[in-house]
Amino acid sequence: MQYTSKLYILVAVLFVTCSTACQKELKLPAIGGDKKIVLIGEFVAGDTFYLRAGQSIPVSGSEKNGFQLLEDLSVKLSNGSNKYDLNSYVDEFSSILYTYPFSNAQIAVAGNTYHVAATHASLGTATAEIYIPEQVDAKVTDTSSGRYNNDSVIKVRIRINDPQGSANYYVIEALKQKLTIVGNDTTYHREYSRNALYTADKNSENVLDNGASTQNKRILLKDSRFNGTVYETDVYVLRTVLTFGSETLKGRSLIRIKSVSEPYFRFLKAYEVYDPAIGFNTFEQPVKIEGNVNGGLGMIGGVSQVDHVLSYDP
């Protein structure tokens, strides 16, 4: 027994010694790569055109990487013979996200296809084609309080009138939108906090991929399983707002039901499955997230949507 104990101690000492001796800083190899234009956003039927643009950074072992704002980018929008400029400006997120917002006061129309071309003197041109689905026909029919998976939730029943003969892709989100009220004027901001969602709907991509006990950022449905019918589904909204700030965002809580373009649906599905922690586990299958920006990176999604307001903060 004494011999066995000494052997275990010797093995442990050798393991610690070798582990310490083998520690070495591993440098990235000098991998070539070019910076690319990055475009991200949604074109929403009935809303003005808005996206954010920036640049990527190449992975390299020979230089210090860091994000930088992309200056002097020209972004143009076209729909048939109609051509518009998207104008850039600086907002409170520019220095945080390293992107500039680009917008135009024209209104996006459901059923139309739009083309975006972003041009830069040194990065070239990046393009994207965005189809905006026909106006989604859906509504919230009932809400109630309850518990799901031991969490306090609001149960929300949603009815979708799905058109027959075409493929449709639906996304359900629970959001909190920032607003400001000055006198009789209310301003709604493009600033949101997201609530986690549960679903037990066996037709949802969420249950098919991850089961019914997983918290989700959004619920994803293909109408291939209920095409041309009146479809009802329940989602369960956590009462706690997910936020990275020191304070909960003040505003209105809402359920947003979207009909989205197929490329955008695939993008959101991959993003839903993606877990940042998989980088620490070499046995996990990597998730490939594909955008629709040619000659660059990113995704501009086509969306038609309806909102149901659950509550307002006092």
Short mmCIF file of C-alpha atoms in Angstrom, two decimals:
data_model
loop_
_atom_site.label_atom_id
_atom_site.label_comp_id
_atom_site.label_asym_id
_atom_site.label_seq_id
_atom_site.Cartn_x
_atom_site.Cartn_y
_atom_site.Cartn_z
CA MET A 1 0.00 0.00 0.00
CA GLN A 2 2.86 2.40 0.81
CA TYR A 3 4.43 1.65 -2.58
CA THR A 4 1.16 2.33 -4.39
CA SER A 5 0.67 5.65 -2.55
CA LYS A 6 4.20 6.77 -3.38
CA LEU A 7 3.66 5.81 -7.03
CA TYR A 8 0.48 7.96 -7.18
CA ILE A 9 2.35 10.88 -5.60
CA LEU A 10 5.25 10.50 -8.06
CA VAL A 11 2.88 10.44 -11.05
CA ALA A 12 1.10 13.57 -9.74
CA VAL A 13 4.39 15.41 -9.27
CA LEU A 14 5.57 14.45 -12.76
CA PHE A 15 2.25 15.61 -14.24
CA VAL A 16 2.46 19.01 -12.54
CA THR A 17 6.13 19.38 -13.48
CA CYS A 18 5.51 18.50 -17.13
CA SER A 19 2.46 20.73 -17.32
CA THR A 20 4.47 23.65 -15.99
CA ALA A 21 7.43 22.92 -18.21
CA CYS A 22 5.25 22.59 -21.31
CA GLN A 23 3.53 25.95 -20.94
CA LYS A 24 4.39 28.03 -23.98
CA GLU A 25 2.86 31.03 -25.65
CA LEU A 26 1.46 29.94 -28.99
CA LYS A 27 1.45 32.64 -31.62
CA LEU A 28 -0.97 32.75 -34.51
CA PRO A 29 0.60 32.01 -37.86
CA ALA A 30 0.80 34.84 -40.37
CA ILE A 31 -2.52 34.25 -42.15
CA GLY A 32 -3.30 36.51 -45.05
CA GLY A 33 -6.68 38.17 -45.22
CA ASP A 34 -8.42 41.26 -46.48
CA LYS A 35 -10.77 43.60 -44.71
CA LYS A 36 -14.32 43.43 -46.01
CA ILE A 37 -17.34 45.70 -45.99
CA VAL A 38 -19.92 44.53 -43.42
CA LEU A 39 -23.64 45.30 -43.83
CA ILE A 40 -26.26 44.36 -41.24
CA GLY A 41 -29.90 45.31 -40.85
CA GLU A 42 -33.55 44.70 -41.69
CA PHE A 43 -35.72 46.25 -44.38
CA VAL A 44 -39.21 46.28 -42.85
CA ALA A 45 -42.39 46.75 -44.89
CA GLY A 46 -44.03 50.06 -44.02
CA ASP A 47 -40.87 51.48 -42.41
CA THR A 48 -38.02 53.63 -43.69
CA PHE A 49 -34.81 52.01 -44.94
CA TYR A 50 -32.14 51.52 -42.28
CA LEU A 51 -28.95 49.48 -41.97
CA ARG A 52 -25.56 49.64 -40.26
CA ALA A 53 -22.23 49.35 -42.07
CA GLY A 54 -18.64 48.79 -40.99
CA GLN A 55 -15.62 46.67 -41.82
CA SER A 56 -14.23 43.33 -40.72
CA ILE A 57 -10.76 42.67 -39.40
CA PRO A 58 -8.58 39.86 -40.84
CA VAL A 59 -7.19 37.22 -38.47
CA SER A 60 -3.43 37.68 -38.39
CA GLY A 61 -0.56 36.70 -36.17
CA SER A 62 1.73 39.47 -37.37
CA GLU A 63 -0.24 42.53 -36.34
CA LYS A 64 -2.45 43.74 -33.54
CA ASN A 65 -6.10 43.41 -34.46
CA GLY A 66 -8.69 46.05 -33.64
CA PHE A 67 -11.99 47.29 -35.00
CA GLN A 68 -12.13 50.66 -36.72
CA LEU A 69 -14.95 52.76 -38.11
CA LEU A 70 -15.18 52.64 -41.89
CA GLU A 71 -15.08 56.15 -43.34
CA ASP A 72 -16.12 57.38 -46.79
CA LEU A 73 -18.47 54.50 -47.60
CA SER A 74 -21.12 55.12 -50.26
CA VAL A 75 -24.35 53.07 -49.97
CA LYS A 76 -26.97 53.10 -52.74
CA LEU A 77 -30.40 51.50 -52.86
CA SER A 78 -32.35 50.54 -55.98
CA ASN A 79 -35.72 49.03 -56.85
CA GLY A 80 -36.16 48.72 -60.60
CA SER A 81 -35.53 52.15 -62.08
CA ASN A 82 -35.82 53.86 -58.68
CA LYS A 83 -32.45 54.70 -57.15
CA TYR A 84 -31.72 56.30 -53.77
CA ASP A 85 -28.77 57.19 -51.58
CA LEU A 86 -28.61 55.87 -48.04
CA ASN A 87 -27.10 58.65 -45.95
CA SER A 88 -24.77 58.00 -43.02
CA TYR A 89 -24.68 59.74 -39.66
CA VAL A 90 -23.19 59.25 -36.20
CA ASP A 91 -25.30 57.91 -33.34
CA GLU A 92 -24.66 56.77 -29.77
CA PHE A 93 -23.78 53.24 -30.92
CA SER A 94 -21.22 54.19 -33.60
CA SER A 95 -18.24 54.14 -31.23
CA ILE A 96 -19.50 50.98 -29.49
CA LEU A 97 -20.42 48.84 -32.50
CA TYR A 98 -17.83 50.38 -34.86
CA THR A 99 -20.55 50.89 -37.46
CA TYR A 100 -22.37 53.88 -38.90
CA PRO A 101 -26.13 53.88 -39.50
CA PHE A 102 -27.33 54.52 -43.05
CA SER A 103 -30.93 55.49 -43.79
CA ASN A 104 -33.37 56.92 -46.31
CA ALA A 105 -36.87 58.33 -45.72
CA GLN A 106 -38.43 56.24 -48.50
CA ILE A 107 -40.85 53.54 -47.32
CA ALA A 108 -40.16 49.84 -47.92
CA VAL A 109 -43.03 48.06 -49.70
CA ALA A 110 -44.07 44.45 -49.04
CA GLY A 111 -43.64 42.13 -52.03
CA ASN A 112 -40.80 44.18 -53.51
CA THR A 113 -37.16 43.26 -54.05
CA TYR A 114 -34.45 45.82 -53.29
CA HIS A 115 -30.75 45.94 -54.14
CA VAL A 116 -28.03 47.52 -52.03
CA ALA A 117 -24.56 48.43 -53.30
CA ALA A 118 -21.92 49.66 -50.85
CA THR A 119 -18.72 51.04 -52.40
CA HIS A 120 -15.41 51.98 -50.78
CA ALA A 121 -12.21 53.19 -52.45
CA SER A 122 -9.99 50.48 -50.94
CA LEU A 123 -12.46 47.71 -50.01
CA GLY A 124 -14.33 47.56 -53.30
CA THR A 125 -18.07 46.97 -53.63
CA ALA A 126 -20.41 44.77 -51.60
CA THR A 127 -23.94 44.03 -52.80
CA ALA A 128 -27.09 42.44 -51.37
CA GLU A 129 -30.54 41.53 -52.71
CA ILE A 130 -33.43 41.79 -50.26
CA TYR A 131 -36.94 40.48 -50.82
CA ILE A 132 -39.61 41.81 -48.45
CA PRO A 133 -42.41 39.24 -47.89
CA GLU A 134 -46.08 40.12 -48.24
CA GLN A 135 -47.63 41.65 -45.13
CA VAL A 136 -47.85 39.04 -42.38
CA ASP A 137 -51.39 38.17 -41.22
CA ALA A 138 -51.02 37.25 -37.56
CA LYS A 139 -52.12 38.42 -34.13
CA VAL A 140 -52.00 37.69 -30.41
CA THR A 141 -55.32 36.16 -29.30
CA ASP A 142 -54.73 35.54 -25.59
CA THR A 143 -52.26 36.14 -22.76
CA SER A 144 -52.05 34.67 -19.25
CA SER A 145 -49.58 34.37 -16.38
CA GLY A 146 -48.07 31.05 -15.38
CA ARG A 147 -44.91 29.01 -14.98
CA TYR A 148 -42.84 27.10 -17.51
CA ASN A 149 -39.74 25.08 -16.69
CA ASN A 150 -39.93 26.57 -13.15
CA ASP A 151 -39.71 30.12 -14.55
CA SER A 152 -42.32 32.84 -14.15
CA VAL A 153 -43.71 33.50 -17.64
CA ILE A 154 -46.42 35.17 -19.66
CA LYS A 155 -48.13 32.64 -21.92
CA VAL A 156 -48.94 34.21 -25.29
CA ARG A 157 -51.18 32.53 -27.86
CA ILE A 158 -50.56 33.56 -31.47
CA ARG A 159 -52.73 32.93 -34.51
CA ILE A 160 -51.19 32.94 -37.99
CA ASN A 161 -53.32 33.03 -41.13
CA ASP A 162 -50.89 31.39 -43.50
CA PRO A 163 -51.36 31.98 -47.25
CA GLN A 164 -51.56 28.88 -49.41
CA GLY A 165 -49.26 28.03 -52.28
CA SER A 166 -46.11 29.85 -51.17
CA ALA A 167 -43.35 29.14 -48.68
CA ASN A 168 -43.45 31.42 -45.64
CA TYR A 169 -41.05 31.77 -42.73
CA TYR A 170 -42.07 33.17 -39.35
CA VAL A 171 -40.11 34.60 -36.43
CA ILE A 172 -41.57 35.48 -33.02
CA GLU A 173 -39.69 37.76 -30.62
CA ALA A 174 -40.35 39.29 -27.19
CA LEU A 175 -38.80 42.75 -27.01
CA LYS A 176 -38.70 45.82 -24.86
CA GLN A 177 -38.47 49.03 -26.88
CA LYS A 178 -37.08 52.25 -25.50
CA LEU A 179 -39.35 55.26 -25.73
CA THR A 180 -39.31 58.85 -24.52
CA ILE A 181 -42.34 60.97 -23.72
CA VAL A 182 -42.13 64.76 -23.79
CA GLY A 183 -45.48 66.41 -23.19
CA ASN A 184 -47.93 64.80 -25.62
CA ASP A 185 -45.18 63.53 -27.94
CA THR A 186 -43.93 59.93 -27.78
CA THR A 187 -40.74 58.89 -29.59
CA TYR A 188 -39.96 55.23 -30.23
CA HIS A 189 -36.25 54.42 -30.55
CA ARG A 190 -34.38 51.71 -32.47
CA GLU A 191 -33.12 50.44 -29.14
CA TYR A 192 -34.35 47.16 -27.70
CA SER A 193 -33.79 44.72 -24.90
CA ARG A 194 -34.73 41.08 -25.51
CA ASN A 195 -36.73 38.67 -23.35
CA ALA A 196 -36.03 34.96 -23.54
CA LEU A 197 -38.77 32.68 -24.86
CA TYR A 198 -39.84 29.06 -24.45
CA THR A 199 -41.89 26.99 -26.87
CA ALA A 200 -43.24 23.45 -26.78
CA ASP A 201 -44.42 23.60 -30.41
CA LYS A 202 -43.13 20.43 -32.10
CA ASN A 203 -43.31 22.20 -35.47
CA SER A 204 -40.87 24.91 -34.41
CA GLU A 205 -37.22 24.78 -35.42
CA ASN A 206 -36.36 25.44 -31.77
CA VAL A 207 -37.93 22.21 -30.45
CA LEU A 208 -36.62 20.20 -33.41
CA ASP A 209 -33.06 21.45 -32.74
CA ASN A 210 -32.86 21.90 -28.97
CA GLY A 211 -36.00 20.51 -27.31
CA ALA A 212 -38.74 22.24 -25.33
CA SER A 213 -36.72 23.17 -22.23
CA THR A 214 -34.26 25.57 -23.89
CA GLN A 215 -34.55 29.35 -23.57
CA ASN A 216 -34.58 30.98 -27.00
CA LYS A 217 -33.85 34.43 -28.39
CA ARG A 218 -36.62 33.96 -30.98
CA ILE A 219 -39.09 31.29 -32.08
CA LEU A 220 -38.75 30.04 -35.68
CA LEU A 221 -41.51 28.42 -37.75
CA LYS A 222 -41.68 27.18 -41.36
CA ASP A 223 -45.14 26.95 -42.91
CA SER A 224 -44.17 23.76 -44.74
CA ARG A 225 -45.78 22.01 -41.76
CA PHE A 226 -49.03 24.02 -41.84
CA ASN A 227 -49.20 25.67 -45.27
CA GLY A 228 -52.50 27.37 -46.10
CA THR A 229 -54.07 26.88 -42.68
CA VAL A 230 -54.96 28.98 -39.64
CA TYR A 231 -52.20 27.99 -37.26
CA GLU A 232 -52.02 28.62 -33.50
CA THR A 233 -48.92 28.41 -31.37
CA ASP A 234 -48.03 29.29 -27.76
CA VAL A 235 -44.88 31.03 -26.64
CA TYR A 236 -43.81 31.61 -23.04
CA VAL A 237 -42.10 34.91 -22.27
CA LEU A 238 -39.80 35.18 -19.27
CA ARG A 239 -40.83 38.07 -17.06
CA THR A 240 -37.20 39.06 -16.44
CA VAL A 241 -35.77 41.28 -19.16
CA LEU A 242 -32.37 40.17 -20.42
CA THR A 243 -30.07 43.16 -20.27
CA PHE A 244 -26.33 43.78 -20.07
CA GLY A 245 -26.73 47.25 -18.59
CA SER A 246 -26.94 48.33 -14.99
CA GLU A 247 -30.61 49.20 -15.37
CA THR A 248 -33.54 47.58 -17.10
CA LEU A 249 -34.50 49.38 -20.26
CA LYS A 250 -37.61 51.53 -19.75
CA GLY A 251 -40.20 51.46 -22.48
CA ARG A 252 -42.91 49.17 -23.81
CA SER A 253 -42.88 45.37 -23.85
CA LEU A 254 -44.15 43.79 -27.04
CA ILE A 255 -44.53 40.59 -29.02
CA ARG A 256 -43.24 40.99 -32.56
CA ILE A 257 -44.44 38.51 -35.21
CA LYS A 258 -42.44 38.55 -38.44
CA SER A 259 -42.63 37.03 -41.87
CA VAL A 260 -39.06 36.99 -43.16
CA SER A 261 -37.20 36.20 -46.37
CA GLU A 262 -35.79 32.68 -46.67
CA PRO A 263 -32.09 33.70 -46.50
CA TYR A 264 -32.81 35.74 -43.38
CA PHE A 265 -34.62 32.78 -41.80
CA ARG A 266 -31.60 30.54 -42.41
CA PHE A 267 -29.33 33.20 -40.94
CA LEU A 268 -31.48 33.58 -37.80
CA LYS A 269 -31.75 29.81 -37.39
CA ALA A 270 -27.96 29.42 -37.49
CA TYR A 271 -27.59 32.33 -35.06
CA GLU A 272 -30.14 30.73 -32.71
CA VAL A 273 -28.22 27.45 -32.70
CA TYR A 274 -24.85 29.18 -32.28
CA ASP A 275 -23.38 29.03 -28.78
CA PRO A 276 -20.26 31.16 -28.07
CA ALA A 277 -19.13 28.54 -25.56
CA ILE A 278 -18.50 25.95 -28.29
CA GLY A 279 -15.16 27.63 -28.92
CA PHE A 280 -13.95 25.98 -25.71
CA ASN A 281 -14.98 22.50 -26.84
CA THR A 282 -13.11 21.15 -29.87
CA PHE A 283 -15.57 18.24 -30.16
CA GLU A 284 -18.54 20.46 -30.99
CA GLN A 285 -19.59 20.78 -34.63
CA PRO A 286 -19.04 24.43 -35.69
CA VAL A 287 -22.06 26.44 -36.79
CA LYS A 288 -21.81 28.09 -40.20
CA ILE A 289 -23.62 31.43 -40.35
CA GLU A 290 -24.14 32.57 -43.93
CA GLY A 291 -25.17 36.07 -44.94
CA ASN A 292 -26.52 37.52 -48.18
CA VAL A 293 -23.82 40.14 -48.80
CA ASN A 294 -21.77 39.41 -51.92
CA GLY A 295 -18.23 40.78 -51.92
CA GLY A 296 -18.51 41.46 -48.20
CA LEU A 297 -19.99 40.10 -44.98
CA GLY A 298 -23.29 40.39 -43.14
CA MET A 299 -27.03 40.08 -43.63
CA ILE A 300 -29.81 42.45 -44.62
CA GLY A 301 -33.10 40.71 -43.94
CA GLY A 302 -36.45 41.34 -45.59
CA VAL A 303 -39.30 41.58 -43.06
CA SER A 304 -43.00 42.26 -42.71
CA GLN A 305 -44.18 42.40 -39.12
CA VAL A 306 -46.93 43.12 -36.62
CA ASP A 307 -46.51 44.14 -32.98
CA HIS A 308 -48.68 43.38 -29.96
CA VAL A 309 -48.00 45.58 -26.94
CA LEU A 310 -48.03 43.68 -23.64
CA SER A 311 -47.35 46.58 -21.27
CA TYR A 312 -45.84 50.02 -20.78
CA ASP A 313 -43.47 51.04 -18.02
CA PRO A 314 -44.84 53.83 -15.81
#
